[in-house]
Amino acid sequence: MTPEQQTRGRERELAELSTPVTHVVSPQRSVWDYSPAPETTKAAIADRYGLFINGDFVTPRSRKHFASINPATEETISEIAEANADDVDAAVKAAKAAAPRWAKIDPRERAKYIFRIARRIQERSRELAVLESTDGGKPIAESRDIDIPLAAQHFFYHAGWADKLRFAFAGAQPKPIGVCGQIIPWNFPLLMAAWKLAPALACGNTCVLKPAETTSLTALRLAEILQEIDLPPGVVNIITGAGATGAALVNHPHVRKIAFTGSTEVGKIIAKACASTDKRLTLELGGKSPNIIFDDASIDQAIEGIIQGIYFNQGHVCCAGSRLFVQESILDEVIAKLTHRMKALRVGDPLDKNTDIGAINSKAQLATIHRFLEAGSGEGAQLHEVNTSTLPNRGYWCRPCFFTNVQPSHTIAREEIFGPVLSVMSFRTPEEALLRANNTPYGLAAGVWSDKGSKIFDIARKLKAGVVWCNTYNRFDAASPFGGFKESGFGREGGLQGLKAYVEL
Ligand code: NDP
């Protein structure tokens, strides 16, 4: 094929992409569409939940509960206990009392408990997936295929380490730290609970876990699983509540280690609180991760990577590829193909198996996203709202969108949006891509797309990010450490490196 023919072919392809994605079927029914595919598994939800302390569900000393809202319907689905400082104290005391016995138990027995947690998560996986999607708004396909299997994987993986810790740290005698306070966010509720609990338990520590206010239900279901597998009382305690509950846990004098995942803002507050103590601390915070597409990349594959990078879980992902850098020579092609692909994304009912993008986790988060959309347009970027999915009448929804004409100084290029909003920028040379990608206070993750292995290794080495995905994005594995640089936090979770945070060497 001559270069002219190649160019004409490319132009034809781009012209085809700009036509609407509808297929005429019959005069009566003018477009192909997916029939609803509702999830049929039911997950029982109690009207009211207590706190899980010392192996039992107990009434909170605070006598307070708050509503848990289904973000897809705005209905109250349950009342969740709000732990005050006295409740936190009771949970920490239970964990402290359980610590000596749990630390001394034969590590092979400890492994069996953790293994049983993993097996029960697998056995109850569909129910957990329904619960996760109902409580948090994420599509059932994601909770079913990603969140819950990965949560089980983390327990399986760490069950394997429980009796091999002295091989993990050659020459050392690893010992448990004691009571670990663990605070998790709302974007991957059960998975984050697994990330925190599995290594802590494998290393012989006891835990007090605080889930996020808007997504407590799967952590409470996990508490039921812990009862089913006869985990000794007090080894894991789960206290629900808001920021004040988390703060009481951070400041409790008997807590030996804090593990926090959430916003950089709260991470800084926690770092200050721990600075004057001998508490160990790991922080997994925000990000504004670059996803870099070179002109020699497989474009169709990269488009899927862009979609997966930013629109997975409604963009509520700390490592979301929210800054897209495209080499200038392929910018038009990437934008045309991205637009075409985004038109096909289905936004709606999280419990429909065809849904790609579910509900925004809360009313507050939706308002935050809208503020960023206004800031983007107000500062001069061009908003592309190319997806036209019909949205349900109730619930919190945001169609996936992207901005072009984005300058590095724009708010949408600098701050974590935590929503389905992508900022597209271009670059000319690898050096420029690197410079711009690293120009951020964050350093959690990055993506590189190229057919050239040497280029990928060179760029990946120079990117200041805890995780760099090459020709893929948002891949997770329990054996692979995850964590950030700079304002994305410190410490690693997962893998051998993740164990280090939970042992005294
Ligand atoms: P937060 O950082 O406030 O929440 C994370 C967890 O910390 C929750 O369990 C929260 O409880 C708890 N918490 C809140 N304040 C304190 C405190 N002072 N001491 C101890 N624990 C505390 O995130 P938000 O839910 O408020 O979300 C705000 C923004 O943060 C988002 O828009 C997003 O940009 C970012 N974010 C980033 C995440 C990441 O993984 N990088 C995860 C979540 C949010 P509660 O939920 O009950 O308030």
XYZ file of C-alpha atoms and ligand atoms in Angstrom:
553
model
C 0.000 0.000 0.000
C 1.381 3.444 -0.907
C 1.586 6.175 1.786
C -1.259 8.029 0.000
C -3.460 4.942 0.109
C -2.584 4.473 3.788
C -3.558 8.074 4.589
C -6.816 7.747 2.631
C -7.601 4.495 4.488
C -6.976 6.171 7.837
C -9.142 9.170 6.881
C -11.958 6.804 5.830
C -11.656 4.947 9.138
C -11.835 8.200 11.123
C -14.844 9.390 9.093
C -16.635 6.114 9.879
C -15.872 6.570 13.562
C -17.650 9.912 13.620
C -20.958 8.348 12.580
C -23.344 7.465 15.461
C -23.115 3.958 17.008
C -26.624 2.802 16.135
C -27.703 -0.052 13.933
C -31.041 0.055 12.131
C -33.012 -3.099 12.864
C -36.587 -2.530 11.830
C -38.984 0.383 11.426
C -40.634 -0.577 14.749
C -37.405 -0.768 16.718
C -34.755 1.484 15.254
C -31.653 0.561 17.254
C -29.935 -2.466 18.620
C -29.653 -2.270 22.352
C -28.918 -4.558 25.215
C -31.875 -6.038 27.047
C -31.710 -5.562 30.804
C -29.627 -8.259 32.516
C -30.472 -7.781 36.179
C -28.475 -9.649 38.788
C -30.846 -12.126 40.445
C -28.849 -13.009 43.567
C -30.254 -11.289 46.633
C -28.185 -10.086 49.552
C -29.994 -9.716 52.849
C -29.389 -6.377 54.531
C -30.351 -5.863 58.177
C -32.313 -2.757 59.131
C -29.628 -1.868 61.635
C -26.032 -2.920 62.294
C -24.028 -2.778 65.518
C -20.262 -2.640 65.958
C -18.193 -5.809 65.685
C -16.160 -5.900 68.888
C -14.569 -8.918 70.536
C -16.279 -11.364 68.182
C -19.825 -10.042 68.652
C -22.082 -7.417 67.142
C -22.741 -4.932 69.943
C -24.881 -1.831 70.383
C -22.694 1.265 70.150
C -22.057 3.057 73.426
C -22.761 6.261 71.478
C -26.354 5.011 70.903
C -26.058 6.691 67.511
C -26.637 5.311 64.027
C -26.407 6.906 60.599
C -28.139 6.069 57.338
C -26.434 4.074 54.613
C -27.723 5.194 51.212
C -27.919 3.227 47.976
C -26.400 5.796 45.574
C -28.314 4.376 42.595
C -31.725 4.903 44.208
C -31.072 7.399 47.032
C -32.920 5.004 49.358
C -31.764 4.286 52.895
C -30.777 0.641 52.957
C -29.656 0.297 56.545
C -28.725 2.098 59.737
C -25.061 1.840 60.656
C -23.646 2.264 64.159
C -21.566 5.378 64.749
C -18.663 4.519 67.035
C -17.558 7.242 69.462
C -14.294 7.414 71.417
C -15.604 4.945 74.055
C -16.509 2.429 71.339
C -13.094 2.841 69.750
C -11.528 2.306 73.163
C -13.541 -0.913 73.660
C -12.470 -2.196 70.224
C -8.796 -1.385 70.808
C -8.910 -3.022 74.264
C -10.438 -6.166 72.744
C -7.696 -6.226 70.103
C -5.021 -5.679 72.745
C -6.377 -8.493 74.927
C -6.461 -10.880 71.953
C -2.961 -9.969 70.755
C -0.714 -12.206 72.929
C -2.607 -15.407 72.130
C -2.900 -14.640 68.408
C 0.808 -13.809 68.249
C 1.768 -17.117 69.913
C -0.535 -19.408 67.979
C 1.297 -21.857 65.690
C 1.726 -19.935 62.403
C 0.363 -22.938 60.489
C -2.867 -22.627 62.480
C -2.966 -18.896 61.822
C -2.628 -19.655 58.121
C -5.628 -21.994 58.305
C -7.851 -19.229 59.733
C -6.803 -16.840 56.969
C -7.268 -19.538 54.346
C -10.786 -20.182 55.672
C -11.635 -16.469 55.358
C -10.559 -16.627 51.704
C -12.648 -19.735 51.051
C -15.759 -18.237 52.655
C -15.340 -15.054 50.604
C -15.255 -17.246 47.512
C -18.273 -19.242 48.606
C -20.276 -16.114 49.385
C -18.801 -14.122 46.496
C -22.001 -13.442 44.555
C -23.802 -12.176 47.637
C -20.802 -9.992 48.539
C -20.704 -8.598 45.007
C -24.399 -7.665 45.154
C -23.890 -6.035 48.531
C -20.873 -4.067 47.290
C -22.722 -2.783 44.228
C -25.862 -1.922 46.210
C -23.945 -0.060 48.885
C -21.340 1.709 46.753
C -22.831 2.009 43.246
C -20.142 0.127 41.322
C -21.224 -2.120 38.418
C -21.887 -5.710 39.431
C -19.544 -6.915 36.667
C -16.698 -5.140 38.440
C -17.533 -6.183 41.995
C -18.177 -9.765 40.816
C -15.079 -10.098 38.608
C -12.566 -7.793 40.276
C -13.263 -6.621 43.847
C -14.416 -9.863 45.426
C -12.010 -12.295 43.669
C -9.099 -9.976 44.499
C -10.225 -9.736 48.130
C -10.199 -13.554 48.336
C -6.827 -13.597 46.576
C -5.295 -11.321 49.224
C -6.366 -13.669 52.020
C -5.135 -16.745 50.081
C -1.817 -15.088 49.324
C -1.189 -13.997 52.906
C -2.310 -17.330 54.337
C 0.695 -18.659 52.444
C 3.068 -16.258 54.178
C 1.873 -16.850 57.761
C 4.241 -19.770 58.438
C 7.069 -18.548 56.185
C 7.839 -15.134 57.631
C 11.352 -16.078 58.717
C 12.116 -16.905 55.068
C 10.621 -13.589 53.969
C 13.093 -11.705 56.161
C 16.231 -13.811 56.009
C 18.343 -13.674 59.143
C 15.694 -11.826 61.150
C 13.137 -13.053 63.654
C 9.975 -11.213 62.568
C 7.592 -10.447 65.432
C 4.096 -8.971 65.375
C 3.688 -5.278 66.152
C 0.480 -5.542 68.200
C -2.777 -3.672 67.596
C -3.135 -2.217 64.089
C -5.627 0.586 63.391
C -6.761 0.424 59.766
C -8.835 3.083 58.019
C -10.197 2.461 54.545
C -12.029 4.466 51.849
C -15.251 3.898 49.958
C -13.993 3.080 46.473
C -13.058 -0.614 47.005
C -14.594 -1.403 50.404
C -14.100 -5.167 50.778
C -10.905 -5.206 48.751
C -9.344 -2.477 50.908
C -10.411 -4.375 54.033
C -8.611 -7.445 52.626
C -5.496 -5.401 51.730
C -5.310 -4.230 55.327
C -6.425 -7.258 57.334
C -4.737 -10.130 55.457
C -1.069 -9.097 55.945
C -1.696 -7.880 59.506
C -3.237 -11.216 60.505
C -0.603 -13.261 58.688
C 2.085 -11.461 60.693
C 0.309 -12.196 63.989
C -1.195 -8.762 64.701
C -4.700 -7.940 65.838
C -6.801 -5.284 64.112
C -9.363 -2.556 64.487
C -10.751 -1.681 61.063
C -12.787 1.404 60.227
C -14.634 1.292 56.892
C -15.802 4.482 55.160
C -19.100 5.961 56.227
C -20.833 5.403 52.890
C -19.723 1.799 52.395
C -19.724 -0.223 55.607
C -21.874 -3.182 54.565
C -19.309 -5.588 53.097
C -16.945 -5.041 56.028
C -19.824 -5.954 58.342
C -20.553 -9.021 56.207
C -16.882 -9.914 56.516
C -17.392 -9.740 60.300
C -20.075 -12.432 59.913
C -17.584 -14.513 57.946
C -15.047 -14.112 60.753
C -17.663 -15.469 63.154
C -18.408 -18.385 60.808
C -14.773 -19.422 60.643
C -14.372 -19.111 64.438
C -11.660 -16.494 64.365
C -10.757 -15.956 68.026
C -12.699 -12.996 69.519
C -10.920 -9.658 69.412
C -8.450 -10.582 66.663
C -10.434 -8.409 64.210
C -12.785 -5.654 65.363
C -14.802 -3.556 62.919
C -16.003 -0.155 64.023
C -18.160 1.939 61.740
C -18.485 5.694 61.839
C -17.307 8.900 60.245
C -14.056 10.880 60.290
C -14.215 11.417 64.073
C -14.222 7.633 64.612
C -11.126 7.321 62.438
C -9.446 10.159 64.320
C -10.171 8.475 67.694
C -8.576 5.291 66.366
C -5.499 7.152 65.110
C -5.066 8.864 68.473
C -5.640 5.822 70.680
C -2.468 5.212 72.724
C -2.624 1.385 72.493
C -2.638 1.315 68.700
C 0.865 0.401 67.515
C 0.427 0.896 63.794
C -1.857 2.931 61.554
C -2.572 1.943 57.954
C -4.616 4.510 56.060
C -5.963 4.682 52.521
C -7.831 7.815 51.507
C -7.362 11.423 50.573
C -4.017 13.225 50.804
C -5.709 15.868 52.956
C -6.717 13.386 55.687
C -3.415 11.519 55.227
C -1.575 14.698 56.222
C -3.734 15.092 59.353
C -2.970 11.486 60.316
C 0.758 11.906 59.612
C 0.801 14.920 61.963
C -1.086 12.998 64.656
C 1.377 10.087 64.475
C 4.489 12.258 64.210
C 4.782 12.811 67.957
C 4.277 9.121 68.813
C 6.158 5.887 68.147
C 3.283 4.529 66.024
C 4.213 2.975 62.716
C 2.418 4.503 59.742
C 1.692 3.644 56.124
C -0.285 6.016 53.924
C -1.824 5.215 50.557
C -3.182 8.524 49.334
C -4.383 10.323 46.243
C -3.021 10.455 42.739
C -3.157 12.218 39.382
C -1.611 9.477 37.353
C -0.310 9.971 33.796
C -1.204 7.542 31.019
C 1.238 8.107 28.117
C 0.456 6.950 24.576
C 3.325 6.988 22.051
C 2.685 7.065 18.328
C 4.096 3.563 17.890
C 1.566 2.032 20.309
C -1.217 -0.262 19.248
C -3.913 2.408 19.243
C -6.969 0.167 19.633
C -5.368 -1.587 22.581
C -4.405 1.765 24.086
C -7.995 3.034 23.758
C -9.146 0.122 25.932
C -6.361 0.989 28.343
C -7.507 4.608 28.511
C -11.099 3.517 29.187
C -9.973 1.011 31.800
C -7.591 3.570 33.276
C -10.059 6.361 33.943
C -13.633 5.064 33.731
C -13.194 1.858 35.770
C -15.213 2.163 39.007
C -16.635 5.567 37.868
C -13.110 6.971 38.130
C -13.180 6.460 41.924
C -9.695 4.969 41.794
C -6.638 6.407 43.538
C -4.375 5.289 40.673
C -6.807 6.321 37.872
C -5.056 7.352 34.655
C -6.677 10.775 34.843
C -4.036 12.683 32.856
C -3.784 11.331 29.327
C -0.674 12.321 27.347
C -0.926 11.511 23.638
C 1.881 11.994 21.122
C 0.842 14.878 18.906
C 0.971 12.958 15.597
C -1.781 10.570 16.757
C -3.850 12.976 18.856
C -6.734 13.307 16.352
C -6.911 9.577 15.799
C -6.907 8.823 19.533
C -9.604 11.411 20.221
C -11.797 10.075 17.396
C -11.434 6.486 18.556
C -11.882 7.399 22.212
C -15.061 9.311 21.364
C -16.378 6.337 19.410
C -15.621 3.915 22.260
C -17.104 6.182 24.915
C -20.391 6.417 23.059
C -20.799 2.681 23.595
C -20.296 2.776 27.381
C -23.488 2.069 29.279
C -24.160 4.170 32.369
C -26.872 3.052 34.752
C -28.129 0.442 37.187
C -25.117 -1.027 39.021
C -26.980 -4.332 39.387
C -27.369 -4.754 35.620
C -24.664 -7.066 34.290
C -24.336 -4.943 31.123
C -23.544 -1.738 32.981
C -20.091 -0.254 32.414
C -20.399 2.784 34.660
C -22.536 2.718 37.777
C -23.599 5.361 40.274
C -21.326 7.967 41.811
C -20.695 6.865 45.378
C -22.401 9.760 47.162
C -24.197 13.050 46.637
C -21.152 14.858 48.063
C -18.798 13.182 45.587
C -21.115 14.035 42.683
C -21.062 17.692 43.789
C -17.243 17.548 43.908
C -17.113 16.183 40.360
C -19.471 18.901 39.132
C -17.243 21.548 40.724
C -14.290 20.165 38.753
C -16.315 20.102 35.511
C -17.178 23.759 36.027
C -13.564 24.612 36.870
C -12.348 22.838 33.721
C -14.709 24.730 31.397
C -14.253 27.977 33.338
C -10.472 27.859 32.982
C -10.673 27.347 29.218
C -10.533 23.590 28.586
C -13.018 22.058 26.156
C -15.457 19.544 27.648
C -16.500 16.577 25.463
C -19.720 15.033 26.760
C -19.881 12.358 24.090
C -21.790 9.698 25.996
C -25.560 10.016 25.790
C -26.731 7.165 28.035
C -30.203 7.759 29.445
C -29.792 8.221 33.160
C -32.213 6.873 35.781
C -34.488 9.473 37.381
C -33.075 8.991 40.851
C -29.555 8.410 42.088
C -26.173 10.060 41.601
C -24.922 9.826 38.025
C -22.182 11.263 35.892
C -21.644 10.244 32.281
C -18.012 9.630 31.314
C -16.424 12.638 29.664
C -13.087 14.168 28.747
C -11.471 17.550 28.351
C -9.148 18.721 25.569
C -7.192 22.004 25.362
C -6.010 21.285 28.889
C -3.070 23.304 30.195
C -0.796 21.918 32.955
C -1.852 24.811 35.180
C -5.562 23.949 34.960
C -7.200 22.615 38.126
C -8.395 19.521 36.237
C -4.781 18.725 35.287
C -3.475 19.106 38.839
C -6.086 17.896 41.319
C -7.578 14.471 41.953
C -11.185 14.534 40.686
C -12.124 10.971 41.642
C -14.765 10.783 38.934
C -15.187 9.703 35.274
C -13.396 12.782 33.940
C -10.261 12.608 31.794
C -7.860 15.443 30.950
C -6.275 14.947 27.520
C -2.960 16.631 26.706
C -0.394 16.143 23.954
C 3.402 15.949 23.740
C 6.005 15.806 20.975
C 9.041 13.981 22.391
C 9.579 11.296 25.061
C 11.496 13.867 27.128
C 8.524 16.223 27.088
C 6.155 13.380 28.019
C 8.335 12.495 31.002
C 8.697 16.061 32.157
C 4.978 16.672 32.051
C 4.029 13.303 33.531
C 6.311 13.858 36.526
C 5.126 17.439 36.986
C 2.731 16.620 39.839
C 2.891 16.479 43.625
C 1.575 12.908 43.368
C 3.416 9.709 42.441
C 1.102 6.744 42.705
C 0.888 5.144 39.265
C 1.506 5.640 35.552
C 0.867 3.927 32.232
C 3.084 3.729 29.123
C 1.926 2.527 25.721
C 4.471 1.719 23.006
C 5.472 -1.157 20.767
C 9.142 -0.532 21.599
C 10.350 -2.425 24.660
C 13.454 -0.276 25.075
C 11.364 2.906 25.106
C 8.992 1.424 27.669
C 11.827 0.403 30.007
C 13.508 3.767 29.676
C 10.349 5.779 30.384
C 9.107 3.441 33.135
C 12.447 3.789 34.951
C 12.235 7.582 34.869
C 8.594 7.957 35.880
C 8.225 8.910 39.549
C 5.391 6.541 40.358
C 5.000 3.572 42.681
C 3.437 1.431 39.955
C 4.049 1.707 36.205
C 1.836 -0.340 33.909
C 3.182 -1.057 30.426
C 0.672 -1.610 27.615
C -2.020 -2.203 30.226
C -3.598 -0.305 33.120
C -5.210 -0.943 36.510
C -3.915 -4.498 36.948
C -3.637 -5.688 40.533
C -2.230 -8.774 42.163
C -1.766 -9.686 45.825
C 1.875 -10.564 45.158
C 2.628 -7.178 43.637
C 3.414 -4.284 46.005
C 1.302 -1.150 45.613
C 2.005 2.325 46.997
C 3.201 5.788 46.154
C 5.849 8.458 46.219
C 5.562 12.112 47.194
C 2.051 13.176 48.246
C 0.657 9.778 47.240
C 1.996 8.446 50.529
C 4.575 5.942 51.686
C 4.789 2.258 52.474
C 3.679 -0.617 50.265
C 0.696 -2.952 50.395
C 0.804 -6.434 48.906
C 3.733 -8.685 48.129
C 6.748 -9.256 50.296
C 7.232 -5.505 50.682
C 3.733 -5.150 52.152
C 4.542 -7.598 54.957
C 7.327 -5.377 56.236
C 4.847 -2.842 57.574
C 3.375 -5.455 59.912
C 6.475 -6.967 61.534
C 9.056 -5.939 64.065
C 12.422 -7.141 62.767
P -11.251 10.613 53.227
O -9.784 10.621 53.108
O -11.910 11.613 54.109
O -11.750 9.167 53.743
C -10.959 8.018 53.857
C -11.222 7.345 55.211
O -10.712 8.143 56.284
C -12.690 7.141 55.527
O -12.855 5.960 56.264
C -12.983 8.365 56.382
O -14.134 8.202 57.158
C -11.738 8.437 57.219
N -11.456 9.737 57.809
C -11.931 10.955 57.456
N -11.380 11.918 58.239
C -10.534 11.299 59.096
C -9.663 11.745 60.141
N -9.541 13.032 60.445
N -8.933 10.836 60.819
C -9.024 9.529 60.509
N -9.832 9.043 59.540
C -10.580 9.912 58.836
O -11.871 10.681 51.820
P -13.350 11.206 51.452
O -14.248 10.092 51.573
O -13.731 12.424 52.217
O -13.151 11.632 49.943
C -12.640 12.947 49.646
C -11.716 12.903 48.493
O -10.610 12.112 48.828
C -12.286 12.270 47.237
O -12.977 13.174 46.480
C -11.061 11.754 46.568
O -10.500 12.763 45.798
C -10.136 11.420 47.705
N -10.096 9.984 48.019
C -8.994 9.312 47.646
C -8.901 7.967 47.905
C -7.708 7.205 47.492
O -7.689 5.987 47.599
N -6.675 7.868 47.020
C -9.978 7.217 48.535
C -11.085 8.041 48.941
C -11.123 9.364 48.669
P -15.552 8.666 56.518
O -15.676 8.077 55.168
O -16.511 8.078 57.440
O -15.499 10.153 56.497
